[in-house]
Amino acid sequence: RFGKKFNTEGSEIKTNPPIDDVHYYTEAIIKLYPVFRCGTQAKDCLNIIRVAINNILKNPDEEKFRKIKMTNPTVEEKLKKIPLGMKIVKVLGFEEEGEFEVLKKEKTDIDLLKKTSSYLEGEINKYNQ
């Protein structure tokens, strides 16, 4: 009724590379949880993700480092309460399994983890200046 009909043939849904999603969600966290209002909430969230990634990169074959226990009080307080932080975890390939977020070995994108770790390190360091 309003203009042309949408042509579904030949049109593809465009998806962003995962690292672009990580950048987008990280920037959103920083903007939505500013230091003057929320203290270090954004920094703490990003730091938990960075630590989890670095543990996987240092010990890629150990299963225990591929899990984030979501019922851990620190994780609940600093990561789980920020939905955009959980979106970053999902973009990295983690999947919910009971009380854990688990990154399966076959779904691990080491390059994405390295880029994300480096990017988060830079963003966290901005808080320390």
Coordinates of N, CA and C in Angstrom, one line a residue:
R1 N 0.8 -1.2 0.0 CA 0.0 0.0 0.0 C 0.9 1.3 0.0
F2 N 2.0 1.2 0.6 CA 2.9 2.4 0.7 C 4.1 2.1 -0.2
G3 N 4.2 2.5 -1.4 CA 5.3 2.3 -2.2 C 5.4 0.9 -2.8
K4 N 6.7 0.6 -3.2 CA 6.9 -0.7 -3.8 C 6.8 -1.9 -2.9
K5 N 6.5 -3.0 -3.4 CA 6.5 -4.2 -2.6 C 8.0 -4.7 -2.5
F6 N 8.3 -5.3 -1.3 CA 9.6 -5.7 -1.1 C 9.9 -7.0 -1.9
N7 N 11.0 -7.0 -2.6 CA 11.4 -8.1 -3.4 C 12.3 -9.0 -2.5
T8 N 11.8 -10.2 -2.2 CA 12.6 -11.1 -1.4 C 13.5 -12.0 -2.2
E9 N 13.4 -12.0 -3.5 CA 14.3 -12.8 -4.3 C 15.6 -12.1 -4.6
G10 N 16.7 -12.7 -4.4 CA 18.0 -12.1 -4.7 C 18.5 -11.2 -3.6
S11 N 17.7 -11.0 -2.6 CA 18.2 -10.1 -1.5 C 18.8 -11.0 -0.4
E12 N 19.9 -10.6 0.1 CA 20.6 -11.3 1.1 C 20.6 -10.5 2.4
I13 N 20.5 -11.2 3.5 CA 20.6 -10.5 4.8 C 22.1 -10.3 5.1
K14 N 22.4 -9.1 5.3 CA 23.8 -8.7 5.6 C 24.1 -8.9 7.1
T15 N 25.2 -9.6 7.3 CA 25.6 -9.8 8.7 C 27.0 -9.2 8.9
N16 N 27.2 -8.6 10.1 CA 28.5 -8.0 10.4 C 29.4 -9.1 10.8
P17 N 30.7 -8.9 10.6 CA 31.7 -9.8 11.1 C 31.6 -9.8 12.7
P18 N 31.9 -10.9 13.4 CA 31.7 -10.9 14.8 C 32.5 -9.8 15.5
I19 N 33.7 -9.5 15.0 CA 34.5 -8.5 15.7 C 33.8 -7.1 15.7
D20 N 33.0 -6.8 14.6 CA 32.3 -5.6 14.6 C 31.2 -5.6 15.6
D21 N 30.6 -6.7 15.9 CA 29.6 -6.8 16.9 C 30.2 -6.6 18.3
V22 N 31.4 -7.2 18.5 CA 32.1 -7.0 19.8 C 32.3 -5.5 20.0
H23 N 32.8 -4.8 19.0 CA 33.1 -3.3 19.1 C 31.8 -2.6 19.4
Y24 N 30.7 -2.9 18.7 CA 29.5 -2.2 18.9 C 29.0 -2.4 20.3
Y25 N 28.9 -3.6 20.8 CA 28.4 -3.9 22.1 C 29.3 -3.3 23.2
T26 N 30.6 -3.3 23.0 CA 31.6 -2.7 23.9 C 31.3 -1.2 24.0
E27 N 31.2 -0.6 22.9 CA 31.0 0.9 22.9 C 29.6 1.2 23.6
A28 N 28.6 0.4 23.3 CA 27.3 0.6 24.0 C 27.4 0.4 25.5
I29 N 28.2 -0.6 25.9 CA 28.3 -0.7 27.4 C 29.0 0.5 28.0
I30 N 30.0 1.0 27.4 CA 30.7 2.1 27.9 C 29.8 3.4 27.9
K31 N 29.0 3.5 26.9 CA 28.1 4.7 26.9 C 26.9 4.5 27.9
L32 N 26.4 3.3 28.0 CA 25.2 3.1 28.9 C 25.6 3.0 30.4
Y33 N 26.9 2.7 30.7 CA 27.3 2.6 32.1 C 28.5 3.5 32.3
P34 N 28.2 4.8 32.3 CA 29.3 5.8 32.5 C 29.9 5.8 33.9
V35 N 31.1 6.1 34.0 CA 31.8 6.1 35.3 C 31.1 7.0 36.3
F36 N 30.7 8.2 35.9 CA 30.1 9.2 36.9 C 28.8 8.7 37.5
R37 N 28.1 7.8 36.8 CA 26.8 7.3 37.3 C 26.9 5.8 37.8
C38 N 27.7 5.0 37.2 CA 27.8 3.6 37.5 C 29.1 3.1 38.0
G39 N 30.0 4.0 38.3 CA 31.3 3.6 38.8 C 32.1 2.8 37.8
T40 N 32.6 1.6 38.2 CA 33.4 0.8 37.4 C 32.7 -0.4 36.8
Q41 N 31.3 -0.3 36.7 CA 30.5 -1.4 36.2 C 30.9 -1.8 34.8
A42 N 31.1 -0.9 33.9 CA 31.4 -1.3 32.5 C 32.8 -1.9 32.5
K43 N 33.8 -1.3 33.2 CA 35.1 -1.8 33.2 C 35.2 -3.2 33.8
D44 N 34.4 -3.4 34.8 CA 34.4 -4.8 35.5 C 33.8 -5.8 34.5
C45 N 32.8 -5.5 33.8 CA 32.1 -6.4 32.9 C 33.1 -6.8 31.8
L46 N 33.7 -5.8 31.2 CA 34.7 -6.0 30.1 C 35.9 -6.8 30.6
N47 N 36.3 -6.5 31.8 CA 37.5 -7.2 32.4 C 37.2 -8.7 32.6
I48 N 36.0 -9.1 33.0 CA 35.7 -10.5 33.2 C 35.7 -11.2 31.9
I49 N 35.2 -10.6 30.8 CA 35.2 -11.2 29.5 C 36.7 -11.3 29.0
R50 N 37.4 -10.3 29.2 CA 38.9 -10.3 28.8 C 39.6 -11.4 29.5
V51 N 39.4 -11.6 30.8 CA 40.1 -12.6 31.6 C 39.7 -14.0 31.1
A52 N 38.4 -14.2 30.8 CA 38.0 -15.5 30.3 C 38.6 -15.8 29.0
I53 N 38.7 -14.8 28.1 CA 39.3 -15.0 26.8 C 40.8 -15.3 26.9
N54 N 41.5 -14.6 27.8 CA 42.9 -14.8 27.9 C 43.2 -16.2 28.5
N55 N 42.3 -16.6 29.4 CA 42.5 -18.0 30.0 C 42.4 -19.0 28.9
I56 N 41.5 -18.8 27.9 CA 41.3 -19.8 26.8 C 42.5 -19.7 25.9
L57 N 43.0 -18.5 25.6 CA 44.2 -18.4 24.7 C 45.4 -19.0 25.3
K58 N 45.6 -18.9 26.7 CA 46.8 -19.4 27.3 C 46.7 -20.9 27.5
N59 N 45.5 -21.5 27.6 CA 45.3 -22.9 27.8 C 44.2 -23.4 26.9
P60 N 44.4 -23.5 25.6 CA 43.4 -23.8 24.6 C 42.8 -25.2 24.8
D61 N 43.6 -26.1 25.4 CA 43.1 -27.5 25.4 C 42.5 -27.9 26.7
E62 N 42.4 -27.0 27.7 CA 41.9 -27.3 29.0 C 40.4 -26.9 29.1
E63 N 39.5 -27.8 29.3 CA 38.1 -27.6 29.3 C 37.7 -26.6 30.4
K64 N 38.3 -26.7 31.6 CA 37.9 -25.8 32.7 C 38.0 -24.3 32.3
F65 N 38.9 -24.0 31.4 CA 39.1 -22.6 31.1 C 38.1 -22.1 30.0
R66 N 37.3 -23.1 29.4 CA 36.3 -22.8 28.4 C 35.0 -22.6 29.0
K67 N 34.9 -22.5 30.3 CA 33.6 -22.3 31.0 C 33.6 -21.1 31.8
I68 N 32.4 -20.4 31.8 CA 32.2 -19.3 32.7 C 31.0 -19.7 33.6
K69 N 31.3 -19.8 34.9 CA 30.2 -20.2 35.8 C 29.3 -19.0 36.1
M70 N 28.1 -19.0 35.6 CA 27.3 -17.9 35.7 C 26.7 -17.7 37.1
T71 N 26.7 -18.7 37.9 CA 26.2 -18.6 39.3 C 27.3 -18.1 40.3
N72 N 28.5 -17.9 39.8 CA 29.5 -17.3 40.6 C 29.1 -15.9 41.0
P73 N 29.1 -15.5 42.3 CA 28.7 -14.2 42.7 C 29.3 -13.0 41.9
T74 N 30.6 -13.1 41.7 CA 31.3 -12.0 41.0 C 30.8 -11.9 39.5
V75 N 30.7 -13.1 38.9 CA 30.2 -13.1 37.5 C 28.8 -12.6 37.4
E76 N 27.9 -13.0 38.4 CA 26.5 -12.6 38.4 C 26.5 -11.1 38.6
E77 N 27.3 -10.5 39.4 CA 27.2 -9.1 39.7 C 27.8 -8.2 38.6
K78 N 28.9 -8.7 38.0 CA 29.6 -7.8 37.1 C 29.4 -8.1 35.6
L79 N 28.9 -9.3 35.3 CA 28.7 -9.7 33.9 C 27.3 -9.9 33.6
K80 N 26.7 -10.8 34.3 CA 25.3 -11.3 34.0 C 24.3 -10.1 34.1
K81 N 24.5 -9.1 34.9 CA 23.6 -8.0 35.1 C 23.6 -7.0 33.9
I82 N 24.6 -7.2 33.0 CA 24.8 -6.3 31.9 C 24.5 -7.1 30.6
P83 N 23.2 -7.0 30.1 CA 22.8 -7.8 28.9 C 23.8 -7.7 27.7
L84 N 24.3 -6.5 27.5 CA 25.2 -6.3 26.4 C 26.5 -7.1 26.6
G85 N 26.9 -7.3 27.8 CA 28.1 -8.1 28.1 C 27.9 -9.5 27.8
M86 N 26.6 -10.0 28.0 CA 26.3 -11.3 27.7 C 26.2 -11.5 26.2
K87 N 25.8 -10.4 25.5 CA 25.8 -10.5 24.0 C 27.2 -10.7 23.4
I88 N 28.2 -10.0 24.1 CA 29.6 -10.2 23.6 C 30.0 -11.7 23.8
V89 N 29.6 -12.2 25.0 CA 29.9 -13.6 25.3 C 29.3 -14.6 24.2
K90 N 28.1 -14.3 23.8 CA 27.4 -15.1 22.8 C 28.1 -14.9 21.4
V91 N 28.5 -13.7 21.1 CA 29.2 -13.4 19.8 C 30.5 -14.2 19.7
L92 N 31.1 -14.4 20.8 CA 32.4 -15.1 20.9 C 32.2 -16.6 20.7
G93 N 30.9 -17.1 20.8 CA 30.6 -18.5 20.6 C 30.3 -19.3 21.8
F94 N 30.2 -18.7 22.9 CA 29.8 -19.4 24.1 C 28.3 -19.8 24.0
E95 N 28.0 -20.9 24.6 CA 26.6 -21.4 24.6 C 26.3 -21.8 26.1
E96 N 25.0 -21.6 26.4 CA 24.5 -21.9 27.8 C 24.4 -23.4 27.9
E97 N 25.0 -23.9 29.0 CA 24.9 -25.3 29.4 C 24.7 -25.3 31.0
G98 N 23.4 -25.4 31.4 CA 23.2 -25.3 32.8 C 23.6 -24.0 33.4
E99 N 24.4 -24.1 34.4 CA 24.9 -22.9 35.1 C 26.1 -22.3 34.5
F100 N 26.6 -22.8 33.4 CA 27.8 -22.4 32.7 C 27.5 -21.8 31.3
E101 N 28.4 -20.9 30.9 CA 28.5 -20.5 29.5 C 29.8 -21.2 29.0
V102 N 29.6 -22.0 28.0 CA 30.7 -22.9 27.5 C 31.1 -22.6 26.1
L103 N 32.4 -22.5 25.8 CA 32.9 -22.3 24.5 C 33.5 -23.6 24.0
K104 N 32.7 -24.3 23.1 CA 33.1 -25.6 22.6 C 34.4 -25.4 21.7
K105 N 35.2 -26.4 21.8 CA 36.5 -26.4 21.1 C 36.3 -26.3 19.6
E106 N 35.4 -27.0 19.1 CA 35.1 -26.9 17.6 C 34.5 -25.6 17.2
K107 N 34.0 -24.8 18.1 CA 33.4 -23.5 17.7 C 34.3 -22.3 18.1
T108 N 35.5 -22.6 18.5 CA 36.5 -21.6 18.9 C 37.1 -20.9 17.7
D109 N 37.0 -19.6 17.7 CA 37.7 -18.8 16.6 C 38.8 -18.1 17.3
I110 N 40.0 -18.7 17.3 CA 41.1 -18.1 18.0 C 41.4 -16.7 17.5
D111 N 41.3 -16.4 16.3 CA 41.6 -15.1 15.7 C 40.6 -14.1 16.3
L112 N 39.4 -14.4 16.4 CA 38.4 -13.5 17.0 C 38.7 -13.3 18.5
L113 N 39.1 -14.3 19.2 CA 39.4 -14.2 20.6 C 40.6 -13.3 20.8
K114 N 41.6 -13.4 20.0 CA 42.8 -12.5 20.1 C 42.5 -11.1 19.8
K115 N 41.7 -10.9 18.7 CA 41.3 -9.5 18.4 C 40.4 -8.9 19.5
T116 N 39.5 -9.7 20.0 CA 38.6 -9.2 21.1 C 39.4 -8.9 22.4
S117 N 40.4 -9.8 22.7 CA 41.2 -9.5 23.9 C 42.0 -8.2 23.8
S118 N 42.6 -8.0 22.6 CA 43.4 -6.9 22.4 C 42.5 -5.6 22.4
Y119 N 41.3 -5.7 21.8 CA 40.4 -4.5 21.8 C 40.0 -4.2 23.2
L120 N 39.5 -5.2 24.0 CA 39.1 -5.0 25.3 C 40.2 -4.4 26.2
E121 N 41.4 -4.9 26.0 CA 42.5 -4.4 26.8 C 42.7 -2.9 26.6
G122 N 42.6 -2.5 25.4 CA 42.7 -1.0 25.1 C 41.6 -0.2 25.7
E123 N 40.3 -0.8 25.7 CA 39.2 -0.1 26.2 C 39.3 0.0 27.8
I124 N 39.8 -1.1 28.4 CA 39.9 -1.1 29.8 C 41.0 -0.2 30.3
N125 N 42.1 -0.1 29.5 CA 43.2 0.8 29.8 C 42.8 2.3 29.8
K126 N 41.8 2.6 29.0 CA 41.3 4.0 28.9 C 40.7 4.4 30.3
Y127 N 40.1 3.4 31.0 CA 39.6 3.7 32.3 C 40.7 4.0 33.4
N128 N 41.9 3.4 33.1 CA 43.0 3.5 34.1 C 43.8 4.8 33.9
Q129 N 43.5 5.6 32.9 CA 44.2 6.8 32.6 C 43.7 8.0 33.4

